GROMACS .gro file of C-alpha atoms in nm:
model
  453
    1MET     CA    1  -2.994   0.543   1.284
    2PHE     CA    2  -2.626   0.532   1.207
    3PHE     CA    3  -2.394   0.593   0.915
    4ILE     CA    4  -2.064   0.442   0.804
    5ASP     CA    5  -1.854   0.639   0.556
    6THR     CA    6  -1.562   0.471   0.382
    7ILE     CA    7  -1.248   0.675   0.321
    8GLU     CA    8  -1.050   0.514   0.043
    9VAL     CA    9  -0.671   0.515   0.058
   10SER     CA   10  -0.649   0.343  -0.278
   11GLY     CA   11  -0.280   0.406  -0.346
   12LEU     CA   12  -0.195   0.184  -0.049
   13GLY     CA   13  -0.486  -0.057  -0.090
   14ASN     CA   14  -0.644   0.044   0.241
   15ARG     CA   15  -0.966   0.186   0.381
   16SER     CA   16  -1.045   0.399   0.681
   17TYR     CA   17  -1.392   0.451   0.825
   18LEU     CA   18  -1.603   0.716   0.995
   19ALA     CA   19  -1.908   0.580   1.175
   20GLY     CA   20  -2.162   0.747   1.401
   21GLY     CA   21  -2.507   0.887   1.463
   22GLU     CA   22  -2.648   1.238   1.438
   23ARG     CA   23  -2.411   1.399   1.688
   24THR     CA   24  -2.087   1.208   1.731
   25ALA     CA   25  -1.872   0.961   1.542
   26VAL     CA   26  -1.567   0.737   1.562
   27ALA     CA   27  -1.278   0.731   1.314
   28VAL     CA   28  -1.123   0.390   1.253
   29ASP     CA   29  -0.761   0.347   1.138
   30PRO     CA   30  -0.733   0.699   0.991
   31PRO     CA   31  -0.464   0.783   0.734
   32ARG     CA   32  -0.196   1.034   0.819
   33ASP     CA   33  -0.347   1.306   0.601
   34LEU     CA   34  -0.634   1.347   0.842
   35ASP     CA   35  -0.798   1.646   0.671
   36GLN     CA   36  -1.017   1.415   0.464
   37VAL     CA   37  -1.149   1.248   0.781
   38ILE     CA   38  -1.228   1.588   0.930
   39ALA     CA   39  -1.402   1.687   0.606
   40ALA     CA   40  -1.613   1.370   0.616
   41ALA     CA   41  -1.723   1.453   0.971
   42ALA     CA   42  -1.804   1.810   0.868
   43ARG     CA   43  -2.022   1.686   0.583
   44ARG     CA   44  -2.213   1.472   0.833
   45GLY     CA   45  -2.231   1.752   1.087
   46VAL     CA   46  -2.088   1.532   1.362
   47ARG     CA   47  -1.808   1.565   1.615
   48ILE     CA   48  -1.536   1.302   1.616
   49SER     CA   49  -1.552   1.180   1.976
   50HIS     CA   50  -1.331   0.874   1.939
   51VAL     CA   51  -1.041   0.761   1.724
   52VAL     CA   52  -0.955   0.390   1.730
   53GLU     CA   53  -0.669   0.180   1.597
   54THR     CA   54  -0.711  -0.189   1.526
   55HIS     CA   55  -0.333  -0.234   1.557
   56VAL     CA   56   0.003  -0.061   1.523
   57HIS     CA   57   0.022  -0.046   1.146
   58ASN     CA   58   0.312  -0.183   0.945
   59ASP     CA   59   0.222  -0.044   0.602
   60TYR     CA   60   0.144   0.324   0.660
   61LEU     CA   61   0.176   0.603   0.913
   62THR     CA   62  -0.139   0.663   1.109
   63GLY     CA   63  -0.313   0.996   1.152
   64GLY     CA   64  -0.484   0.871   1.466
   65LEU     CA   65  -0.269   1.046   1.725
   66GLU     CA   66  -0.288   1.383   1.552
   67LEU     CA   67  -0.659   1.344   1.473
   68ALA     CA   68  -0.732   1.281   1.839
   69ARG     CA   69  -0.524   1.582   1.936
   70VAL     CA   70  -0.691   1.830   1.700
   71THR     CA   71  -1.046   1.706   1.767
   72GLY     CA   72  -1.012   1.637   2.139
   73ALA     CA   73  -1.128   1.280   2.079
   74ASP     CA   74  -1.038   0.985   2.298
   75TYR     CA   75  -0.766   0.779   2.132
   76LEU     CA   76  -0.826   0.406   2.169
   77VAL     CA   77  -0.532   0.173   2.104
   78PRO     CA   78  -0.508  -0.199   2.192
   79ALA     CA   79  -0.366  -0.235   2.542
   80GLY     CA   80  -0.103  -0.483   2.425
   81ALA     CA   81   0.051  -0.239   2.180
   82ARG     CA   82   0.375  -0.086   2.305
   83VAL     CA   83   0.348   0.285   2.227
   84ALA     CA   84   0.522   0.596   2.356
   85PHE     CA   85   0.220   0.825   2.388
   86ASP     CA   86  -0.083   0.858   2.608
   87ARG     CA   87  -0.391   0.672   2.487
   88VAL     CA   88  -0.693   0.484   2.616
   89PRO     CA   89  -0.578   0.119   2.635
   90VAL     CA   90  -0.840  -0.118   2.495
   91HIS     CA   91  -0.896  -0.468   2.634
   92ASP     CA   92  -1.104  -0.755   2.503
   93GLY     CA   93  -1.471  -0.692   2.575
   94ASP     CA   94  -1.441  -0.320   2.643
   95ARG     CA   95  -1.742  -0.116   2.535
   96THR     CA   96  -1.729   0.246   2.427
   97ASP     CA   97  -2.028   0.473   2.372
   98VAL     CA   98  -2.001   0.635   2.031
   99ASP     CA   99  -2.336   0.815   2.015
  100PRO     CA  100  -2.553   0.731   2.320
  101GLU     CA  101  -2.863   0.900   2.177
  102ALA     CA  102  -2.841   0.677   1.871
  103GLY     CA  103  -2.771   0.369   2.083
  104LEU     CA  104  -2.429   0.322   1.918
  105THR     CA  105  -2.146   0.149   2.098
  106LEU     CA  106  -1.817  -0.015   2.003
  107ARG     CA  107  -1.730  -0.353   2.151
  108ALA     CA  108  -1.367  -0.459   2.137
  109LEU     CA  109  -1.284  -0.816   2.030
  110SER     CA  110  -0.929  -0.938   2.066
  111THR     CA  111  -0.833  -1.083   1.726
  112PRO     CA  112  -0.456  -1.148   1.729
  113GLY     CA  113  -0.286  -1.277   1.417
  114HIS     CA  114  -0.190  -0.983   1.199
  115THR     CA  115  -0.015  -0.854   1.512
  116PRO     CA  116  -0.015  -1.003   1.863
  117HIS     CA  117  -0.228  -0.716   1.996
  118HIS     CA  118  -0.472  -0.684   1.704
  119THR     CA  119  -0.824  -0.582   1.805
  120SER     CA  120  -1.147  -0.567   1.603
  121TYR     CA  121  -1.436  -0.339   1.693
  122VAL     CA  122  -1.802  -0.435   1.664
  123LEU     CA  123  -2.037  -0.145   1.597
  124GLU     CA  124  -2.359  -0.219   1.784
  125GLU     CA  125  -2.690  -0.038   1.751
  126ASN     CA  126  -2.901  -0.087   2.063
  127GLY     CA  127  -2.704  -0.400   2.144
  128THR     CA  128  -2.726  -0.559   1.799
  129ALA     CA  129  -2.411  -0.599   1.587
  130ALA     CA  130  -2.436  -0.400   1.265
  131ALA     CA  131  -2.076  -0.403   1.143
  132VAL     CA  132  -1.731  -0.508   1.254
  133PHE     CA  133  -1.413  -0.316   1.180
  134THR     CA  134  -1.164  -0.596   1.129
  135GLY     CA  135  -0.845  -0.406   1.040
  136GLY     CA  136  -0.595  -0.672   0.935
  137SER     CA  137  -0.782  -0.972   1.076
  138LEU     CA  138  -1.070  -1.109   0.866
  139LEU     CA  139  -1.050  -0.956   0.517
  140ILE     CA  140  -1.258  -1.005   0.205
  141GLY     CA  141  -1.182  -1.363   0.103
  142THR     CA  142  -0.860  -1.382   0.300
  143VAL     CA  143  -0.685  -1.262   0.617
  144GLY     CA  144  -0.407  -1.020   0.702
  145ARG     CA  145  -0.058  -1.158   0.674
  146PRO     CA  146   0.103  -1.283   0.997
  147ASP     CA  147   0.470  -1.233   0.909
  148LEU     CA  148   0.521  -0.860   0.963
  149VAL     CA  149   0.617  -0.862   1.330
  150GLU     CA  150   0.901  -1.110   1.391
  151PRO     CA  151   0.992  -1.426   1.198
  152ARG     CA  152   0.984  -1.647   1.507
  153LEU     CA  153   0.624  -1.543   1.572
  154THR     CA  154   0.491  -1.605   1.222
  155ASP     CA  155   0.363  -1.961   1.262
  156GLY     CA  156   0.197  -1.883   1.593
  157LEU     CA  157   0.040  -1.567   1.455
  158ALA     CA  158  -0.091  -1.758   1.152
  159ARG     CA  159  -0.268  -1.999   1.387
  160ALA     CA  160  -0.395  -1.707   1.593
  161GLN     CA  161  -0.527  -1.551   1.274
  162TYR     CA  162  -0.724  -1.867   1.204
  163ALA     CA  163  -0.866  -1.869   1.558
  164SER     CA  164  -0.956  -1.500   1.535
  165ALA     CA  165  -1.144  -1.550   1.211
  166HIS     CA  166  -1.340  -1.831   1.372
  167ARG     CA  167  -1.414  -1.618   1.676
  168LEU     CA  168  -1.561  -1.344   1.459
  169ALA     CA  169  -1.766  -1.598   1.263
  170ALA     CA  170  -1.896  -1.764   1.579
  171GLU     CA  171  -1.982  -1.454   1.779
  172LEU     CA  172  -2.136  -1.227   1.515
  173PRO     CA  173  -2.460  -1.261   1.317
  174GLU     CA  174  -2.420  -1.363   0.955
  175GLU     CA  175  -2.562  -1.031   0.829
  176THR     CA  176  -2.291  -0.831   1.010
  177ALA     CA  177  -2.097  -0.618   0.762
  178VAL     CA  178  -1.723  -0.691   0.762
  179LEU     CA  179  -1.523  -0.370   0.716
  180PRO     CA  180  -1.147  -0.438   0.695
  181THR     CA  181  -0.871  -0.181   0.669
  182HIS     CA  182  -0.650  -0.395   0.444
  183GLY     CA  183  -0.718  -0.614   0.144
  184PHE     CA  184  -0.784  -0.377  -0.146
  185GLY     CA  185  -0.435  -0.409  -0.294
  186SER     CA  186  -0.242  -0.373   0.032
  187PHE     CA  187   0.065  -0.591   0.086
  188CYS     CA  188  -0.065  -0.639   0.442
  189SER     CA  189  -0.314  -0.883   0.292
  190SER     CA  190  -0.192  -1.243   0.280
  191SER     CA  191  -0.339  -1.277  -0.070
  192GLN     CA  192  -0.536  -1.064  -0.311
  193ALA     CA  193  -0.907  -1.127  -0.340
  194GLU     CA  194  -1.185  -0.982  -0.548
  195GLY     CA  195  -1.473  -0.785  -0.404
  196THR     CA  196  -1.542  -0.461  -0.223
  197ALA     CA  197  -1.809  -0.560   0.033
  198THR     CA  198  -1.883  -0.864   0.243
  199THR     CA  199  -2.055  -0.999   0.553
  200ILE     CA  200  -1.981  -1.261   0.816
  201GLY     CA  201  -2.216  -1.501   0.633
  202LYS     CA  202  -2.041  -1.455   0.299
  203GLU     CA  203  -1.701  -1.509   0.458
  204LYS     CA  204  -1.818  -1.825   0.635
  205ALA     CA  205  -1.907  -1.967   0.294
  206SER     CA  206  -1.595  -1.864   0.102
  207ASN     CA  207  -1.302  -1.754   0.319
  208GLU     CA  208  -1.039  -2.027   0.342
  209ALA     CA  209  -0.974  -1.936   0.705
  210LEU     CA  210  -1.333  -2.047   0.773
  211THR     CA  211  -1.366  -2.339   0.532
  212ARG     CA  212  -1.042  -2.535   0.586
  213ASP     CA  213  -0.876  -2.712   0.876
  214VAL     CA  214  -0.615  -2.514   1.065
  215ASP     CA  215  -0.306  -2.708   0.950
  216THR     CA  216  -0.396  -2.689   0.582
  217PHE     CA  217  -0.489  -2.324   0.613
  218VAL     CA  218  -0.165  -2.230   0.789
  219ALA     CA  219   0.053  -2.426   0.549
  220ASP     CA  220  -0.106  -2.266   0.244
  221LEU     CA  221  -0.107  -1.921   0.404
  222LEU     CA  222   0.263  -1.930   0.482
  223ALA     CA  223   0.352  -2.078   0.143
  224GLY     CA  224   0.169  -1.802  -0.038
  225LEU     CA  225   0.317  -1.500   0.138
  226ASP     CA  226   0.472  -1.246  -0.094
  227ASP     CA  227   0.772  -1.019  -0.044
  228VAL     CA  228   0.736  -0.748   0.218
  229PRO     CA  229   0.791  -0.388   0.103
  230ALA     CA  230   1.118  -0.263   0.251
  231TYR     CA  231   0.966   0.052   0.398
  232TYR     CA  232   0.741  -0.155   0.626
  233ALA     CA  233   1.040  -0.185   0.860
  234HIS     CA  234   1.007   0.187   0.936
  235MET     CA  235   0.629   0.213   0.975
  236GLY     CA  236   0.573   0.015   1.295
  237PRO     CA  237   0.840   0.196   1.500
  238ALA     CA  238   0.720   0.535   1.374
  239ASN     CA  239   0.360   0.454   1.462
  240ALA     CA  240   0.462   0.330   1.806
  241ALA     CA  241   0.651   0.654   1.868
  242GLY     CA  242   0.367   0.869   1.733
  243PRO     CA  243   0.395   1.024   1.385
  244ALA     CA  244   0.450   1.398   1.362
  245PRO     CA  245   0.187   1.624   1.202
  246VAL     CA  246   0.216   1.645   0.824
  247ASP     CA  247   0.326   1.944   0.619
  248LEU     CA  248   0.166   1.948   0.276
  249THR     CA  249   0.282   2.294   0.172
  250PRO     CA  250   0.455   2.305  -0.170
  251PRO     CA  251   0.825   2.212  -0.170
  252ALA     CA  252   1.101   2.449  -0.269
  253VAL     CA  253   1.111   2.505  -0.645
  254ALA     CA  254   1.408   2.355  -0.830
  255ASP     CA  255   1.534   2.507  -1.155
  256ALA     CA  256   1.724   2.318  -1.422
  257GLU     CA  257   2.061   2.384  -1.261
  258GLU     CA  258   1.948   2.252  -0.925
  259ILE     CA  259   1.791   1.942  -1.081
  260ALA     CA  260   2.121   1.869  -1.256
  261ALA     CA  261   2.313   1.928  -0.933
  262ARG     CA  262   2.091   1.693  -0.736
  263LEU     CA  263   2.129   1.424  -1.000
  264GLY     CA  264   2.504   1.476  -0.993
  265ALA     CA  265   2.503   1.432  -0.616
  266GLY     CA  266   2.335   1.093  -0.650
  267GLU     CA  267   1.997   1.204  -0.522
  268TRP     CA  268   1.675   1.066  -0.667
  269VAL     CA  269   1.486   1.279  -0.916
  270VAL     CA  270   1.143   1.126  -0.972
  271ASP     CA  271   0.927   1.209  -1.274
  272LEU     CA  272   0.559   1.165  -1.185
  273ARG     CA  273   0.422   1.184  -1.539
  274ASN     CA  274   0.259   0.887  -1.707
  275ARG     CA  275   0.486   0.626  -1.858
  276VAL     CA  276   0.407   0.716  -2.218
  277ALA     CA  277   0.514   1.076  -2.170
  278PHE     CA  278   0.824   0.973  -1.977
  279ALA     CA  279   0.940   0.726  -2.242
  280HIS     CA  280   0.892   0.993  -2.509
  281GLY     CA  281   1.121   1.238  -2.332
  282HIS     CA  282   1.264   1.294  -1.985
  283VAL     CA  283   1.557   1.435  -1.792
  284ALA     CA  284   1.848   1.191  -1.826
  285GLY     CA  285   1.903   1.009  -1.500
  286SER     CA  286   1.554   1.063  -1.362
  287PHE     CA  287   1.325   0.778  -1.259
  288ASN     CA  288   0.961   0.728  -1.355
  289PHE     CA  289   0.705   0.654  -1.083
  290GLU     CA  290   0.362   0.739  -1.217
  291ALA     CA  291   0.151   0.957  -0.987
  292GLU     CA  292  -0.154   0.762  -1.103
  293GLY     CA  293  -0.005   0.425  -1.008
  294GLN     CA  294   0.100   0.284  -0.672
  295LEU     CA  295   0.340   0.571  -0.623
  296ALA     CA  296   0.381   0.553  -0.246
  297THR     CA  297   0.421   0.176  -0.233
  298TYR     CA  298   0.685   0.142  -0.502
  299LEU     CA  299   0.882   0.462  -0.443
  300ALA     CA  300   0.903   0.395  -0.069
  301TRP     CA  301   0.994   0.031  -0.143
  302LEU     CA  302   1.279   0.114  -0.380
  303ILE     CA  303   1.435   0.437  -0.258
  304PRO     CA  304   1.713   0.406   0.000
  305TRP     CA  305   1.540   0.520   0.319
  306GLY     CA  306   1.607   0.885   0.394
  307LYS     CA  307   1.761   0.967   0.054
  308PRO     CA  308   1.652   1.313  -0.068
  309VAL     CA  309   1.398   1.306  -0.350
  310THR     CA  310   1.308   1.577  -0.600
  311LEU     CA  311   0.967   1.547  -0.767
  312LEU     CA  312   0.896   1.649  -1.126
  313ALA     CA  313   0.527   1.691  -1.203
  314GLU     CA  314   0.329   1.810  -1.501
  315SER     CA  315   0.111   2.035  -1.281
  316PRO     CA  316   0.088   2.172  -0.926
  317GLU     CA  317  -0.218   1.951  -0.879
  318GLN     CA  318  -0.025   1.635  -0.967
  319LEU     CA  319   0.253   1.740  -0.730
  320ALA     CA  320   0.008   1.798  -0.444
  321VAL     CA  321  -0.153   1.456  -0.490
  322ALA     CA  322   0.191   1.293  -0.490
  323GLN     CA  323   0.293   1.472  -0.171
  324ARG     CA  324  -0.023   1.350  -0.002
  325GLU     CA  325   0.047   0.992  -0.109
  326LEU     CA  326   0.406   1.003   0.009
  327VAL     CA  327   0.348   1.144   0.359
  328ARG     CA  328   0.134   0.837   0.426
  329VAL     CA  329   0.451   0.626   0.411
  330GLY     CA  330   0.691   0.864   0.578
  331ILE     CA  331   0.840   1.046   0.279
  332ASP     CA  332   0.751   1.377   0.435
  333ARG     CA  333   0.918   1.665   0.257
  334PRO     CA  334   1.059   1.644  -0.096
  335ALA     CA  335   1.397   1.813  -0.115
  336ALA     CA  336   1.265   2.016  -0.407
  337ALA     CA  337   1.013   2.001  -0.691
  338ALA     CA  338   0.939   2.142  -1.034
  339THR     CA  339   0.636   2.144  -1.260
  340GLY     CA  340   0.598   2.159  -1.637
  341GLY     CA  341   0.786   1.928  -1.872
  342PRO     CA  342   1.138   1.822  -1.974
  343ALA     CA  343   1.202   2.149  -2.155
  344ASP     CA  344   1.153   2.329  -1.823
  345TRP     CA  345   1.376   2.091  -1.629
  346MET     CA  346   1.685   2.073  -1.852
  347ARG     CA  347   1.970   2.318  -1.889
  348GLU     CA  348   2.018   2.503  -2.216
  349GLY     CA  349   2.164   2.280  -2.482
  350GLU     CA  350   2.063   1.954  -2.314
  351ALA     CA  351   1.845   1.707  -2.501
  352PRO     CA  352   1.583   1.486  -2.340
  353ALA     CA  353   1.653   1.117  -2.299
  354SER     CA  354   1.400   0.865  -2.431
  355PHE     CA  355   1.345   0.497  -2.492
  356PRO     CA  356   1.098   0.296  -2.704
  357ARG     CA  357   0.791   0.113  -2.584
  358GLY     CA  358   0.660  -0.212  -2.725
  359THR     CA  359   0.413  -0.496  -2.689
  360PHE     CA  360   0.458  -0.870  -2.647
  361ALA     CA  361   0.380  -0.902  -3.018
  362ASP     CA  362   0.674  -0.671  -3.090
  363LEU     CA  363   0.890  -0.877  -2.857
  364ALA     CA  364   0.793  -1.200  -3.032
  365GLY     CA  365   0.961  -1.069  -3.344
  366ARG     CA  366   1.282  -0.988  -3.158
  367SER     CA  367   1.309  -1.245  -2.880
  368GLU     CA  368   1.606  -1.430  -3.034
  369ASP     CA  369   1.855  -1.144  -3.000
  370VAL     CA  370   1.745  -0.948  -2.694
  371VAL     CA  371   1.742  -0.983  -2.315
  372VAL     CA  372   1.392  -1.036  -2.176
  373LEU     CA  373   1.371  -0.907  -1.819
  374ASP     CA  374   1.076  -1.006  -1.599
  375VAL     CA  375   1.037  -0.773  -1.299
  376ARG     CA  376   0.727  -0.935  -1.146
  377ARG     CA  377   0.733  -1.091  -0.802
  378ALA     CA  378   0.830  -1.457  -0.765
  379SER     CA  379   0.470  -1.555  -0.688
  380GLU     CA  380   0.356  -1.406  -1.018
  381ARG     CA  381   0.634  -1.567  -1.217
  382ALA     CA  382   0.548  -1.907  -1.072
  383SER     CA  383   0.223  -1.905  -1.268
  384GLY     CA  384   0.400  -1.854  -1.600
  385PHE     CA  385   0.704  -1.682  -1.753
  386VAL     CA  386   0.853  -1.618  -2.096
  387GLU     CA  387   1.101  -1.893  -2.180
  388GLY     CA  388   1.457  -1.768  -2.150
  389SER     CA  389   1.367  -1.456  -1.957
  390VAL     CA  390   1.578  -1.320  -1.673
  391HIS     CA  391   1.400  -1.265  -1.344
  392VAL     CA  392   1.484  -0.968  -1.120
  393PRO     CA  393   1.185  -0.843  -0.917
  394ILE     CA  394   1.134  -0.470  -0.947
  395HIS     CA  395   1.195  -0.401  -0.580
  396THR     CA  396   1.546  -0.551  -0.605
  397LEU     CA  397   1.645  -0.419  -0.948
  398HIS     CA  398   1.817  -0.098  -0.834
  399ARG     CA  399   2.062  -0.312  -0.634
  400ARG     CA  400   2.105  -0.579  -0.903
  401LEU     CA  401   2.148  -0.387  -1.227
  402ASP     CA  402   2.478  -0.563  -1.287
  403GLU     CA  403   2.295  -0.897  -1.303
  404VAL     CA  404   2.107  -0.795  -1.618
  405PRO     CA  405   2.294  -0.945  -1.916
  406GLU     CA  406   2.447  -0.724  -2.182
  407GLY     CA  407   2.236  -0.634  -2.484
  408GLU     CA  408   1.907  -0.461  -2.554
  409VAL     CA  409   1.672  -0.522  -2.261
  410TRP     CA  410   1.299  -0.572  -2.313
  411VAL     CA  411   1.151  -0.534  -1.968
  412HIS     CA  412   0.801  -0.646  -1.875
  413CYS     CA  413   0.577  -0.691  -1.571
  414ALA     CA  414   0.210  -0.787  -1.558
  415GLY     CA  415   0.062  -0.473  -1.706
  416GLY     CA  416   0.320  -0.202  -1.775
  417MET     CA  417   0.354   0.018  -1.465
  418ARG     CA  418   0.642  -0.169  -1.300
  419ALA     CA  419   0.808  -0.224  -1.637
  420ALA     CA  420   0.811   0.154  -1.679
  421ILE     CA  421   0.983   0.198  -1.342
  422ALA     CA  422   1.237  -0.069  -1.434
  423ALA     CA  423   1.296   0.080  -1.778
  424SER     CA  424   1.369   0.418  -1.619
  425LEU     CA  425   1.621   0.259  -1.380
  426LEU     CA  426   1.794   0.080  -1.667
  427ASP     CA  427   1.785   0.388  -1.888
  428ALA     CA  428   1.942   0.598  -1.611
  429ALA     CA  429   2.217   0.335  -1.585
  430GLY     CA  430   2.293   0.375  -1.955
  431ARG     CA  431   2.133   0.054  -2.083
  432ASP     CA  432   1.944   0.017  -2.411
  433VAL     CA  433   1.592  -0.064  -2.300
  434VAL     CA  434   1.244  -0.120  -2.439
  435ALA     CA  435   0.949  -0.098  -2.199
  436VAL     CA  436   0.687  -0.363  -2.273
  437ASP     CA  437   0.362  -0.181  -2.206
  438ASP     CA  438   0.126  -0.475  -2.237
  439SER     CA  439  -0.068  -0.731  -2.034
  440PHE     CA  440   0.123  -1.050  -1.965
  441ASP     CA  441  -0.184  -1.242  -2.082
  442ALA     CA  442  -0.086  -1.131  -2.434
  443ALA     CA  443   0.256  -1.298  -2.425
  444GLU     CA  444   0.149  -1.650  -2.525
  445LYS     CA  445  -0.107  -1.518  -2.770
  446ALA     CA  446   0.174  -1.326  -2.941
  447GLY     CA  447   0.364  -1.651  -3.002
  448LEU     CA  448   0.608  -1.641  -2.712
  449THR     CA  449   0.667  -1.964  -2.523
  450VAL     CA  450   0.532  -1.932  -2.170
  451ARG     CA  451   0.653  -2.192  -1.920
  452THR     CA  452   0.571  -2.272  -1.558
  453SER     CA  453   0.892  -2.453  -1.472
   0.00000   0.00000   0.00000
């Protein structure tokens, strides 16, 4: 008998896994905050004997090196990966005993495409494939993107990704569970697909990498690739060097004077409260990145790398969750933090800043005399946009504020979260702004003209 526990890293759209028998287990692509992996092993009463990486990750910092160190586990990394630390190099076809008494082994399958060295691992019970950990290779309904390594390699990696998907489909039984690391909202996925579980058989019937010819697949794959988060450029090198252990102790406490001083110095002060509370009242000059949203992805994408950040949270619990999210992408220690609300964060005599929120129906009544700002990605806008709207994707807005025309700005995205970030950036820059907190599906229903070209 064996078990497979899924460890969700939902803020980044990833999953990690712990799989084993009654005595020992293997951790696959663990997140940097490794305590949750250790806790999962403790609940199972097993020792982590092996830690494996499917590839050198581009979207988050791994906890694999540190997890192997603290547990004494063997650390398996694809042999082709250039890393600066000792590890067990894995080659195609290598077998590793996970729990001999349970008949559990891992078989390595070279599956290049997401990276040149990418490796999948087949979990076998007494020689029969039960599951395959596919990392950034075969995902649910799609594959991992091939453009994160080097532009000149992208076409070749896309074709390798196609071949790797076909290798998995050809060599594994249809009932084999497919357990990817990416594809649950991660920008490492080449496209977003629905579903939380799949098998080789299901993918053979529906995955375009397995149902289309290679040239058509590659052309469509490359045409559909979205923007790459800026912080990805820092993840691969840090993972290759070996990330340092994390420190999740509370940051230094900032009072109102220090918050004002940090704002005055041009540092980022980030309010983690929900967008409704922020719009109602906040410290002037602060930015709103909701702790409940994709905090790590968007803050790491927008903030100039290495710039000090002060976090404002409504509770110590919210602050702790945010810290955990941020260390996964290399924002290790906030410069300072404070909890409570605007009244606690402002100096005596200061008033909170605020801005209104609206819906697309509200916008429909004002669209003739306002600036409509669309902060979605280009791929989203291609499927429909409000006629006359200005397009500045959220991840470029902080560098392009001067491109937003004069006037009252009604800013929207697809659902409200990114619009709230954008509204906070515009508000901090002194613009009159209204955050459209509404689904884009409501725009046409509200009477706005939605065009596709």
